[in-house]
PDB file of C-alpha atoms in Angstrom:
ATOM      1  CA  MET A   1     -18.532 151.790  34.171  1.00 36.00           C
ATOM      2  CA  ALA A   2     -19.926 148.500  34.747  1.00 38.00           C
ATOM      3  CA  ARG A   3     -23.753 148.190  33.443  1.00 44.00           C
ATOM      4  CA  ASP A   4     -26.260 145.993  35.564  1.00 44.00           C
ATOM      5  CA  GLY A   5     -27.477 143.427  33.109  1.00 55.00           C
ATOM      6  CA  ASP A   6     -31.114 143.276  31.860  1.00 70.00           C
ATOM      7  CA  LEU A   7     -32.708 144.994  34.906  1.00 78.00           C
ATOM      8  CA  PRO A   8     -34.096 148.687  34.450  1.00 75.00           C
ATOM      9  CA  SER A   9     -32.156 151.144  36.424  1.00 79.00           C
ATOM     10  CA  SER A  10     -35.456 151.772  38.387  1.00 82.00           C
ATOM     11  CA  ALA A  11     -35.121 148.400  39.830  1.00 91.00           C
ATOM     12  CA  PRO A  12     -34.131 148.113  43.631  1.00 93.00           C
ATOM     13  CA  ILE A  13     -30.284 148.463  43.893  1.00 95.00           C
ATOM     14  CA  THR A  14     -30.284 145.137  45.789  1.00 93.00           C
ATOM     15  CA  GLU A  15     -31.791 143.302  42.942  1.00 94.00           C
ATOM     16  CA  ARG A  16     -29.312 144.884  40.488  1.00 96.00           C
ATOM     17  CA  ILE A  17     -26.603 143.972  42.587  1.00 95.00           C
ATOM     18  CA  LEU A  18     -27.705 140.118  43.121  1.00 94.00           C
ATOM     19  CA  GLU A  19     -28.226 140.094  39.044  1.00 96.00           C
ATOM     20  CA  ILE A  20     -24.580 140.988  38.917  1.00 96.00           C
ATOM     21  CA  ARG A  21     -23.252 138.124  41.430  1.00 94.00           C
ATOM     22  CA  ASP A  22     -25.603 135.493  39.686  1.00 95.00           C
ATOM     23  CA  ARG A  23     -24.281 136.341  36.305  1.00 96.00           C
ATOM     24  CA  TRP A  24     -20.868 135.781  37.234  1.00 96.00           C
ATOM     25  CA  HIS A  25     -21.635 132.747  39.579  1.00 96.00           C
ATOM     26  CA  THR A  26     -18.923 130.496  39.598  1.00 97.00           C
ATOM     27  CA  LYS A  27     -20.988 127.380  40.169  1.00 97.00           C
ATOM     28  CA  ARG A  28     -21.049 127.759  36.453  1.00 97.00           C
ATOM     29  CA  HIS A  29     -17.193 127.910  36.025  1.00 97.00           C
ATOM     30  CA  PRO A  30     -15.683 124.757  34.027  1.00 96.00           C
ATOM     31  CA  PHE A  31     -13.451 124.201  36.941  1.00 97.00           C
ATOM     32  CA  PHE A  32     -16.431 123.428  39.160  1.00 97.00           C
ATOM     33  CA  LEU A  33     -18.479 121.805  36.304  1.00 97.00           C
ATOM     34  CA  ALA A  34     -15.710 119.499  35.891  1.00 96.00           C
ATOM     35  CA  PHE A  35     -15.148 118.686  39.649  1.00 97.00           C
ATOM     36  CA  GLY A  36     -19.089 118.360  39.777  1.00 97.00           C
ATOM     37  CA  GLU A  37     -18.936 115.700  37.167  1.00 97.00           C
ATOM     38  CA  GLY A  38     -15.976 113.738  39.108  1.00 96.00           C
ATOM     39  CA  LYS A  39     -13.625 114.479  36.394  1.00 94.00           C
ATOM     40  CA  LEU A  40     -11.103 116.126  38.572  1.00 95.00           C
ATOM     41  CA  PRO A  41      -8.815 114.537  41.310  1.00 96.00           C
ATOM     42  CA  LEU A  42      -9.895 115.442  44.753  1.00 97.00           C
ATOM     43  CA  ARG A  43      -6.515 117.098  45.030  1.00 96.00           C
ATOM     44  CA  ALA A  44      -7.865 119.574  42.541  1.00 97.00           C
ATOM     45  CA  LEU A  45     -10.321 120.880  45.216  1.00 97.00           C
ATOM     46  CA  GLY A  46      -7.550 120.924  47.941  1.00 98.00           C
ATOM     47  CA  ARG A  47      -5.626 123.405  45.798  1.00 97.00           C
ATOM     48  CA  TYR A  48      -8.551 125.530  45.697  1.00 97.00           C
ATOM     49  CA  GLN A  49      -8.981 125.465  49.330  1.00 97.00           C
ATOM     50  CA  ALA A  50      -5.095 125.949  49.890  1.00 98.00           C
ATOM     51  CA  LEU A  51      -5.673 129.084  47.911  1.00 98.00           C
ATOM     52  CA  HIS A  52      -8.701 130.237  49.649  1.00 96.00           C
ATOM     53  CA  TYR A  53      -6.807 129.711  52.995  1.00 96.00           C
ATOM     54  CA  HIS A  54      -4.353 132.782  51.759  1.00 96.00           C
ATOM     55  CA  PHE A  55      -7.443 134.748  50.467  1.00 95.00           C
ATOM     56  CA  VAL A  56      -9.211 134.427  53.621  1.00 91.00           C
ATOM     57  CA  SER A  57      -6.044 135.669  55.648  1.00 89.00           C
ATOM     58  CA  ARG A  58      -6.432 139.065  53.787  1.00 89.00           C
ATOM     59  CA  ALA A  59     -10.349 138.944  53.536  1.00 87.00           C
ATOM     60  CA  LEU A  60     -10.727 138.551  57.354  1.00 86.00           C
ATOM     61  CA  ALA A  61      -8.424 141.038  58.295  1.00 89.00           C
ATOM     62  CA  SER A  62     -10.477 143.539  55.913  1.00 91.00           C
ATOM     63  CA  PHE A  63     -13.545 142.694  58.127  1.00 89.00           C
ATOM     64  CA  GLY A  64     -11.528 144.090  61.008  1.00 90.00           C
ATOM     65  CA  LEU A  65     -11.189 147.400  58.883  1.00 93.00           C
ATOM     66  CA  LEU A  66     -14.945 147.320  58.140  1.00 92.00           C
ATOM     67  CA  TYR A  67     -15.501 146.967  61.898  1.00 92.00           C
ATOM     68  CA  ALA A  68     -13.493 150.204  62.627  1.00 93.00           C
ATOM     69  CA  ARG A  69     -14.763 152.216  59.744  1.00 93.00           C
ATOM     70  CA  GLY A  70     -18.513 151.205  60.340  1.00 90.00           C
ATOM     71  CA  TYR A  71     -18.520 151.370  64.078  1.00 92.00           C
ATOM     72  CA  HIS A  72     -21.145 154.181  64.249  1.00 93.00           C
ATOM     73  CA  PHE A  73     -23.558 152.158  62.092  1.00 94.00           C
ATOM     74  CA  GLU A  74     -24.575 149.520  64.924  1.00 93.00           C
ATOM     75  CA  ASP A  75     -26.434 147.310  62.568  1.00 91.00           C
ATOM     76  CA  VAL A  76     -23.110 146.882  60.553  1.00 91.00           C
ATOM     77  CA  ARG A  77     -20.825 146.638  63.549  1.00 92.00           C
ATOM     78  CA  LYS A  78     -23.061 143.832  65.055  1.00 91.00           C
ATOM     79  CA  MET A  79     -23.288 141.981  61.662  1.00 88.00           C
ATOM     80  CA  ILE A  80     -19.471 142.130  60.973  1.00 89.00           C
ATOM     81  CA  ALA A  81     -18.625 141.276  64.688  1.00 90.00           C
ATOM     82  CA  GLU A  82     -20.685 137.960  64.659  1.00 87.00           C
ATOM     83  CA  ASN A  83     -19.071 137.093  61.114  1.00 82.00           C
ATOM     84  CA  ILE A  84     -15.746 137.281  62.603  1.00 86.00           C
ATOM     85  CA  ALA A  85     -16.655 135.346  65.736  1.00 86.00           C
ATOM     86  CA  GLU A  86     -17.981 132.331  63.659  1.00 85.00           C
ATOM     87  CA  GLU A  87     -14.900 132.422  61.397  1.00 78.00           C
ATOM     88  CA  GLU A  88     -12.383 132.444  64.620  1.00 77.00           C
ATOM     89  CA  GLY A  89     -14.687 129.608  66.240  1.00 72.00           C
ATOM     90  CA  LEU A  90     -15.823 131.768  69.087  1.00 68.00           C
ATOM     91  CA  LYS A  91     -19.581 131.185  68.302  1.00 73.00           C
ATOM     92  CA  SER A  92     -21.476 128.615  66.316  1.00 69.00           C
ATOM     93  CA  ILE A  93     -23.662 129.695  63.394  1.00 65.00           C
ATOM     94  CA  PRO A  94     -27.333 130.294  64.401  1.00 67.00           C
ATOM     95  CA  GLU A  95     -28.576 126.865  63.131  1.00 67.00           C
ATOM     96  CA  PRO A  96     -29.495 123.800  65.051  1.00 67.00           C
ATOM     97  CA  GLY A  97     -26.734 121.090  65.564  1.00 68.00           C
ATOM     98  CA  HIS A  98     -23.984 123.503  64.845  1.00 68.00           C
ATOM     99  CA  GLU A  99     -20.967 123.954  67.177  1.00 77.00           C
ATOM    100  CA  PRO A 100     -18.254 126.452  66.886  1.00 71.00           C
ATOM    101  CA  HIS A 101     -15.081 125.979  64.513  1.00 74.00           C
ATOM    102  CA  ASP A 102     -12.081 127.643  63.495  1.00 83.00           C
ATOM    103  CA  HIS A 103     -12.850 127.901  59.798  1.00 84.00           C
ATOM    104  CA  ASN A 104      -9.277 127.997  59.187  1.00 91.00           C
ATOM    105  CA  GLU A 105      -8.862 124.637  60.768  1.00 94.00           C
ATOM    106  CA  LEU A 106     -11.814 123.314  58.695  1.00 95.00           C
ATOM    107  CA  ILE A 107      -9.756 124.429  55.548  1.00 96.00           C
ATOM    108  CA  LEU A 108      -6.750 122.476  56.666  1.00 97.00           C
ATOM    109  CA  ARG A 109      -8.885 119.446  57.530  1.00 97.00           C
ATOM    110  CA  PHE A 110     -10.319 119.068  54.087  1.00 98.00           C
ATOM    111  CA  CYS A 111      -6.819 119.507  52.476  1.00 98.00           C
ATOM    112  CA  ARG A 112      -5.381 117.030  54.581  1.00 98.00           C
ATOM    113  CA  ALA A 113      -8.149 114.599  53.397  1.00 97.00           C
ATOM    114  CA  ALA A 114      -7.292 115.670  49.494  1.00 97.00           C
ATOM    115  CA  GLY A 115      -3.449 114.701  50.023  1.00 97.00           C
ATOM    116  CA  LEU A 116      -1.897 118.283  51.052  1.00 97.00           C
ATOM    117  CA  SER A 117      -0.009 118.604  54.229  1.00 98.00           C
ATOM    118  CA  ASP A 118      -0.516 121.592  56.296  1.00 98.00           C
ATOM    119  CA  GLU A 119       2.971 122.691  55.203  1.00 97.00           C
ATOM    120  CA  ASP A 120       1.831 122.482  51.545  1.00 98.00           C
ATOM    121  CA  VAL A 121      -1.087 124.941  52.435  1.00 98.00           C
ATOM    122  CA  TYR A 122       1.110 127.335  54.267  1.00 97.00           C
ATOM    123  CA  ASN A 123       3.771 127.163  51.315  1.00 97.00           C
ATOM    124  CA  THR A 124       1.171 127.635  48.630  1.00 97.00           C
ATOM    125  CA  LYS A 125       2.020 130.930  46.373  1.00 95.00           C
ATOM    126  CA  MET A 126      -1.245 132.811  45.323  1.00 96.00           C
ATOM    127  CA  PRO A 127      -0.953 133.710  41.539  1.00 95.00           C
ATOM    128  CA  PRO A 128      -1.795 136.929  40.046  1.00 95.00           C
ATOM    129  CA  ALA A 129      -5.408 137.045  39.978  1.00 96.00           C
ATOM    130  CA  TRP A 130      -5.923 135.672  43.578  1.00 96.00           C
ATOM    131  CA  TRP A 131      -3.464 138.323  44.547  1.00 96.00           C
ATOM    132  CA  ALA A 132      -5.561 141.157  42.834  1.00 96.00           C
ATOM    133  CA  ARG A 133      -8.888 139.800  44.268  1.00 96.00           C
ATOM    134  CA  SER A 134      -7.501 139.608  47.816  1.00 95.00           C
ATOM    135  CA  LEU A 135      -5.945 143.052  47.662  1.00 95.00           C
ATOM    136  CA  TYR A 136      -8.910 144.642  45.511  1.00 96.00           C
ATOM    137  CA  MET A 137     -11.238 143.455  48.618  1.00 95.00           C
ATOM    138  CA  TYR A 138      -8.574 145.049  51.050  1.00 95.00           C
ATOM    139  CA  HIS A 139      -8.232 148.084  49.276  1.00 96.00           C
ATOM    140  CA  THR A 140     -11.947 148.410  48.766  1.00 97.00           C
ATOM    141  CA  THR A 141     -12.771 147.888  52.294  1.00 96.00           C
ATOM    142  CA  ALA A 142     -10.106 150.294  53.329  1.00 96.00           C
ATOM    143  CA  THR A 143     -11.401 153.258  51.165  1.00 96.00           C
ATOM    144  CA  GLU A 144     -14.954 152.903  49.911  1.00 97.00           C
ATOM    145  CA  PRO A 145     -18.204 153.841  51.527  1.00 96.00           C
ATOM    146  CA  VAL A 146     -19.638 151.367  53.800  1.00 95.00           C
ATOM    147  CA  GLY A 147     -22.740 150.466  51.410  1.00 95.00           C
ATOM    148  CA  VAL A 148     -20.274 149.927  48.606  1.00 96.00           C
ATOM    149  CA  ILE A 149     -18.261 147.442  50.890  1.00 95.00           C
ATOM    150  CA  LEU A 150     -21.424 145.592  51.745  1.00 94.00           C
ATOM    151  CA  ALA A 151     -22.375 145.169  47.924  1.00 94.00           C
ATOM    152  CA  MET A 152     -18.966 143.581  47.270  1.00 95.00           C
ATOM    153  CA  GLN A 153     -19.110 141.361  50.227  1.00 92.00           C
ATOM    154  CA  THR A 154     -22.519 140.014  49.261  1.00 91.00           C
ATOM    155  CA  THR A 155     -21.443 139.086  45.889  1.00 94.00           C
ATOM    156  CA  GLN A 156     -18.729 136.765  47.292  1.00 92.00           C
ATOM    157  CA  GLU A 157     -19.984 135.181  50.326  1.00 88.00           C
ATOM    158  CA  GLY A 158     -23.455 135.025  48.487  1.00 88.00           C
ATOM    159  CA  GLN A 159     -22.003 132.552  45.896  1.00 93.00           C
ATOM    160  CA  MET A 160     -20.981 130.048  48.374  1.00 90.00           C
ATOM    161  CA  PRO A 161     -24.141 128.403  48.990  1.00 89.00           C
ATOM    162  CA  GLY A 162     -25.192 127.644  45.163  1.00 92.00           C
ATOM    163  CA  LEU A 163     -21.370 126.506  44.746  1.00 96.00           C
ATOM    164  CA  ILE A 164     -21.319 124.255  47.832  1.00 95.00           C
ATOM    165  CA  GLY A 165     -24.953 123.045  47.780  1.00 93.00           C
ATOM    166  CA  GLU A 166     -25.479 122.502  44.106  1.00 95.00           C
ATOM    167  CA  VAL A 167     -22.293 121.520  42.852  1.00 97.00           C
ATOM    168  CA  LEU A 168     -19.538 120.343  45.686  1.00 97.00           C
ATOM    169  CA  LEU A 169     -21.430 118.781  48.143  1.00 97.00           C
ATOM    170  CA  PRO A 170     -23.415 116.389  45.655  1.00 97.00           C
ATOM    171  CA  ALA A 171     -20.114 115.740  43.959  1.00 97.00           C
ATOM    172  CA  LEU A 172     -17.986 114.804  46.930  1.00 97.00           C
ATOM    173  CA  GLU A 173     -20.689 112.443  48.063  1.00 97.00           C
ATOM    174  CA  LYS A 174     -21.537 110.886  44.465  1.00 97.00           C
ATOM    175  CA  HIS A 175     -17.947 111.010  43.184  1.00 97.00           C
ATOM    176  CA  TYR A 176     -15.431 111.180  46.049  1.00 97.00           C
ATOM    177  CA  GLY A 177     -16.916 108.947  48.661  1.00 96.00           C
ATOM    178  CA  PHE A 178     -17.738 111.565  51.552  1.00 97.00           C
ATOM    179  CA  LYS A 179     -21.106 111.351  53.332  1.00 95.00           C
ATOM    180  CA  HIS A 180     -22.676 114.602  53.972  1.00 90.00           C
ATOM    181  CA  THR A 181     -21.813 114.167  57.772  1.00 92.00           C
ATOM    182  CA  ALA A 182     -18.047 113.728  57.263  1.00 96.00           C
ATOM    183  CA  ARG A 183     -15.632 115.653  59.244  1.00 95.00           C
ATOM    184  CA  GLU A 184     -13.410 116.283  56.627  1.00 96.00           C
ATOM    185  CA  ILE A 185     -15.885 118.094  54.567  1.00 96.00           C
ATOM    186  CA  GLU A 186     -17.327 120.118  57.342  1.00 93.00           C
ATOM    187  CA  PHE A 187     -15.924 123.444  55.964  1.00 93.00           C
ATOM    188  CA  PHE A 188     -18.479 122.867  53.148  1.00 94.00           C
ATOM    189  CA  THR A 189     -21.385 121.810  55.157  1.00 91.00           C
ATOM    190  CA  GLU A 190     -20.648 124.844  57.717  1.00 86.00           C
ATOM    191  CA  HIS A 191     -20.511 127.484  54.683  1.00 79.00           C
ATOM    192  CA  ASP A 192     -23.452 126.304  52.893  1.00 77.00           C
ATOM    193  CA  ALA A 193     -25.487 126.958  55.893  1.00 70.00           C
ATOM    194  CA  ALA A 194     -23.569 130.092  57.455  1.00 65.00           C
ATOM    195  CA  ASP A 195     -23.133 132.101  54.430  1.00 62.00           C
ATOM    196  CA  VAL A 196     -26.776 132.277  53.538  1.00 71.00           C
ATOM    197  CA  GLU A 197     -27.281 134.185  56.487  1.00 72.00           C
ATOM    198  CA  HIS A 198     -24.223 136.276  56.007  1.00 70.00           C
ATOM    199  CA  SER A 199     -25.351 137.265  52.458  1.00 72.00           C
ATOM    200  CA  ARG A 200     -28.736 137.801  53.515  1.00 79.00           C
ATOM    201  CA  ARG A 201     -27.752 140.451  56.164  1.00 81.00           C
ATOM    202  CA  GLN A 202     -25.253 142.084  53.744  1.00 82.00           C
ATOM    203  CA  ILE A 203     -27.674 142.698  51.335  1.00 84.00           C
ATOM    204  CA  GLU A 204     -30.408 144.007  53.580  1.00 85.00           C
ATOM    205  CA  LEU A 205     -27.752 146.214  55.107  1.00 88.00           C
ATOM    206  CA  CYS A 206     -26.462 147.254  51.547  1.00 87.00           C
ATOM    207  CA  GLY A 207     -29.711 148.607  50.687  1.00 86.00           C
ATOM    208  CA  ARG A 208     -30.182 150.891  53.620  1.00 90.00           C
ATOM    209  CA  HIS A 209     -26.509 152.347  53.160  1.00 92.00           C
ATOM    210  CA  LEU A 210     -26.622 152.991  49.206  1.00 95.00           C
ATOM    211  CA  ASP A 211     -28.924 156.146  49.435  1.00 92.00           C
ATOM    212  CA  THR A 212     -27.723 157.937  46.554  1.00 95.00           C
ATOM    213  CA  PRO A 213     -27.416 157.464  42.868  1.00 95.00           C
ATOM    214  CA  GLN A 214     -23.722 158.015  43.148  1.00 97.00           C
ATOM    215  CA  LEU A 215     -23.188 155.320  45.562  1.00 97.00           C
ATOM    216  CA  GLU A 216     -25.576 152.919  43.676  1.00 96.00           C
ATOM    217  CA  ALA A 217     -23.483 153.479  40.573  1.00 97.00           C
ATOM    218  CA  ARG A 218     -20.197 152.874  42.494  1.00 98.00           C
ATOM    219  CA  ALA A 219     -21.511 150.013  44.048  1.00 97.00           C
ATOM    220  CA  LEU A 220     -22.506 148.212  40.810  1.00 97.00           C
ATOM    221  CA  GLN A 221     -19.170 148.800  39.463  1.00 97.00           C
ATOM    222  CA  VAL A 222     -17.296 147.311  42.355  1.00 97.00           C
ATOM    223  CA  ALA A 223     -19.579 144.411  42.602  1.00 97.00           C
ATOM    224  CA  GLU A 224     -18.928 143.817  38.578  1.00 97.00           C
ATOM    225  CA  GLU A 225     -15.212 143.774  39.134  1.00 98.00           C
ATOM    226  CA  ILE A 226     -14.919 141.942  42.241  1.00 97.00           C
ATOM    227  CA  CYS A 227     -17.012 139.317  40.594  1.00 97.00           C
ATOM    228  CA  GLN A 228     -14.897 139.225  37.410  1.00 97.00           C
ATOM    229  CA  LEU A 229     -11.653 138.962  39.665  1.00 98.00           C
ATOM    230  CA  ARG A 230     -13.453 135.942  41.330  1.00 97.00           C
ATOM    231  CA  TRP A 231     -13.983 134.321  37.882  1.00 98.00           C
ATOM    232  CA  ALA A 232     -10.367 135.262  36.907  1.00 97.00           C
ATOM    233  CA  SER A 233      -9.162 133.435  40.064  1.00 97.00           C
ATOM    234  CA  ILE A 234     -10.695 130.058  39.422  1.00 97.00           C
ATOM    235  CA  SER A 235      -9.710 130.441  35.639  1.00 97.00           C
ATOM    236  CA  GLU A 236      -6.054 130.487  36.756  1.00 95.00           C
ATOM    237  CA  LEU A 237      -6.843 127.189  39.097  1.00 95.00           C
ATOM    238  CA  TYR A 238      -8.426 125.838  35.955  1.00 95.00           C
ATOM    239  CA  ARG A 239      -5.180 126.380  33.869  1.00 93.00           C
ATOM    240  CA  SER A 240      -3.034 124.868  36.432  1.00 90.00           C
ATOM    241  CA  GLU A 241      -5.393 121.946  37.542  1.00 89.00           C
ATOM    242  CA  VAL A 242      -6.892 121.040  34.391  1.00 88.00           C
ATOM    243  CA  ILE A 243      -5.563 122.564  31.170  1.00 85.00           C
ATOM    244  CA  SER A 244      -1.807 122.139  32.129  1.00 72.00           C
ATOM    245  CA  LEU A 245      -2.579 118.369  32.940  1.00 67.00           C
ATOM    246  CA  GLN A 246      -4.044 118.004  29.387  1.00 66.00           C
ATOM    247  CA  SER A 247      -1.090 119.537  27.991  1.00 62.00           C
ATOM    248  CA  ALA A 248       1.424 117.554  29.850  1.00 55.00           C
ATOM    249  CA  ALA A 249      -0.220 114.298  29.411  1.00 53.00           C
ATOM    250  CA  ALA A 250      -0.640 114.887  25.504  1.00 57.00           C
ATOM    251  CA  GLY A 251       3.234 115.899  25.268  1.00 56.00           C
ATOM    252  CA  GLU A 252       4.050 112.578  27.002  1.00 53.00           C
ATOM    253  CA  ARG A 253       1.733 110.326  25.276  1.00 56.00           C
ATOM    254  CA  LYS A 254       3.262 111.827  22.228  1.00 59.00           C
ATOM    255  CA  GLU A 255       6.709 110.634  23.552  1.00 61.00           C
ATOM    256  CA  GLY A 256       5.501 107.108  24.354  1.00 62.00           C
ATOM    257  CA  ARG A 257       5.664 107.935  28.219  1.00 59.00           C
ATOM    258  CA  ALA A 258       2.860 107.551  30.761  1.00 53.00           C
ATOM    259  CA  PRO A 259       1.154 110.821  31.514  1.00 46.00           C
ATOM    260  CA  VAL A 260       2.580 112.827  34.197  1.00 44.00           C
ATOM    261  CA  ALA A 261       0.890 116.431  34.810  1.00 38.00           C
ATOM    262  CA  ARG A 262       2.843 119.067  36.220  1.00 40.00           C
ATOM    263  CA  GLY A 263       1.253 122.039  38.054  1.00 38.00           C
ATOM    264  CA  TRP A 264       1.868 124.225  41.176  1.00 34.00           C
ATOM    265  CA  GLY A 265       5.543 122.813  41.584  1.00 32.00           C
ATOM    266  CA  ARG A 266       4.262 119.096  42.211  1.00 35.00           C
ATOM    267  CA  GLU A 267       3.805 116.188  39.884  1.00 33.00           C
ATOM    268  CA  ARG A 268       0.453 114.345  39.932  1.00 34.00           C
ATOM    269  CA  ARG A 269      -1.211 111.836  37.575  1.00 34.00           C
ATOM    270  CA  GLY A 270      -3.630 113.491  35.044  1.00 33.00           C
ATOM    271  CA  PRO A 271      -7.265 113.172  35.558  1.00 34.00           C
ATOM    272  CA  GLY A 272      -8.485 113.067  32.126  1.00 34.00           C
ATOM    273  CA  HIS A 273      -8.930 115.055  28.932  1.00 34.00           C
ATOM    274  CA  PHE A 274     -10.275 118.645  28.727  1.00 37.00           C
ATOM    275  CA  GLU A 275     -10.171 121.001  25.843  1.00 40.00           C
ATOM    276  CA  GLY A 276     -10.806 124.344  24.888  1.00 46.00           C
ATOM    277  CA  ARG A 277     -10.845 128.018  26.070  1.00 56.00           C
ATOM    278  CA  ILE A 278     -12.330 129.244  29.283  1.00 65.00           C
ATOM    279  CA  PRO A 279     -15.668 130.646  28.673  1.00 65.00           C
ATOM    280  CA  GLN A 280     -16.476 134.344  30.294  1.00 70.00           C
ATOM    281  CA  PRO A 281     -19.975 135.112  31.409  1.00 73.00           C
ATOM    282  CA  ASP A 282     -21.119 138.127  29.330  1.00 61.00           C
ATOM    283  CA  SER A 283     -19.194 140.853  31.050  1.00 55.00           C
ATOM    284  CA  ARG A 284     -21.607 143.820  29.691  1.00 55.00           C
ATOM    285  CA  GLY A 285     -18.736 146.262  30.229  1.00 54.00           C
ATOM    286  CA  THR A 286     -15.931 144.751  31.646  1.00 55.00           C
ATOM    287  CA  SER A 287     -13.297 147.058  33.259  1.00 58.00           C
ATOM    288  CA  PRO A 288     -10.184 147.850  31.120  1.00 53.00           C
ATOM    289  CA  ILE A 289      -8.083 147.144  34.620  1.00 53.00           C
ATOM    290  CA  ILE A 290      -9.697 143.613  35.079  1.00 57.00           C
ATOM    291  CA  THR A 291      -9.335 142.649  31.202  1.00 55.00           C
ATOM    292  CA  ALA A 292      -5.676 143.597  31.647  1.00 52.00           C
ATOM    293  CA  LEU A 293      -5.245 141.796  34.731  1.00 55.00           C
ATOM    294  CA  VAL A 294      -6.871 138.580  33.150  1.00 52.00           C
ATOM    295  CA  SER A 295      -4.607 138.898  29.925  1.00 52.00           C
ATOM    296  CA  ALA A 296      -1.470 139.273  32.270  1.00 48.00           C
ATOM    297  CA  SER A 297      -2.473 136.288  34.400  1.00 48.00           C
ATOM    298  CA  THR A 298      -3.073 134.237  31.206  1.00 47.00           C
ATOM    299  CA  CYS A 299       0.420 135.168  30.236  1.00 45.00           C
ATOM    300  CA  THR A 300       1.818 134.447  33.457  1.00 41.00           C
ATOM    301  CA  SER A 301       0.381 131.159  33.613  1.00 41.00           C
ATOM    302  CA  ARG A 302       1.961 130.235  30.028  1.00 42.00           C
ATOM    303  CA  ILE A 303       5.313 131.249  31.227  1.00 34.00           C
ATOM    304  CA  CYS A 304       4.967 129.406  34.340  1.00 37.00           C
ATOM    305  CA  ARG A 305       3.918 126.229  32.840  1.00 39.00           C
ATOM    306  CA  GLY A 306       6.980 126.625  30.152  1.00 41.00           C
ATOM    307  CA  ILE A 307       9.511 126.530  33.173  1.00 32.00           C
ATOM    308  CA  HIS A 308       7.563 124.144  35.286  1.00 34.00           C
ATOM    309  CA  ILE A 309       6.957 126.330  38.215  1.00 28.00           C
TER     310      ILE A 309
END
C-alpha cells in the first residue's frame, strides 16, 4: 500500500493527498524541464497534446460515470456537470474575460501550430502507459467510492496550473515566440485558470466524502498509483521525443550522415543532445502493478525504436 510521504497519519486527508500529488508533480519531469529550457522542438509538445487528446476522450467519458454514480450527492453532481459543460464549450470558466470553448478544439488548434494536422492527432496511437493511465482512471471511476474518485481527480487536474503557469507558458513565450494572448496556446491559458478552481473543488469535496480510515487509506493508494501512471506516461513521451532522437542522431553522426531522428512513425530533425536515465520521484512504496507496467513500457519502447515504429 502507498505511504503518504512525511506527513503524519494525523494530518488531514486532503493534505496527505496533496503531498502525494506534489511529490509526483510532472512539472519536474525531464521532458517538461527540457521544454521549459527551449531544448525541444515545438512539435514535441504537440505530440504530448495529441496523446492528451486521446486521454481526454476516456477521462471525459469517466466524468459522465461519476455524474451518474454520484447523482444523489448534489455537491458532486453540480461540480461535475459544470466541469463537463466547460470541457464541451457550453459555458465559460468563472473568470473575467473568458468565453466558452470546446477544449478538444483548443488541443487541435495548438497541434496545428506545432506542425501536426488534425489527422495526425486522430491517428496518434497511445503507448502502454497512456493506455494504463486512461483505463485506470475509467475503472476507478466505475468501481470506487466517490471520495476515492475525487482524490484521484484532484491529483491530475491539480497538476495542470503548476505545469502550465510555471513551465509551459513561460517557455512558449521565451523560446517559441507565443505571446500569452496568442490563440494558438489558448488551451494552456484556459486550463491555467480553470484547473485551479476544478482541483480546489475536488479536494474540498474529497475531504467531505472520505469519512472512514478505510476510505482514506484507499484514496491514498489510488492517488499514488494514478500519479505514478502520469509520470510513466510522460516518461514514454520522453523516450520517444528525446532519448530516441539522441540515439538516432548519434548513430547517424557515427555513420557520417546528417542526424535525422525517428519516432512515432515520422522523421524529424533531432533537437539536441540529452543523456541519462529518467529519474523517478521517491515512490515511498510503489505498487508492484505500477512497477511492472513501467518495466513493460520501457521494454515496449525499446522494441518499437528497434523496428522504427
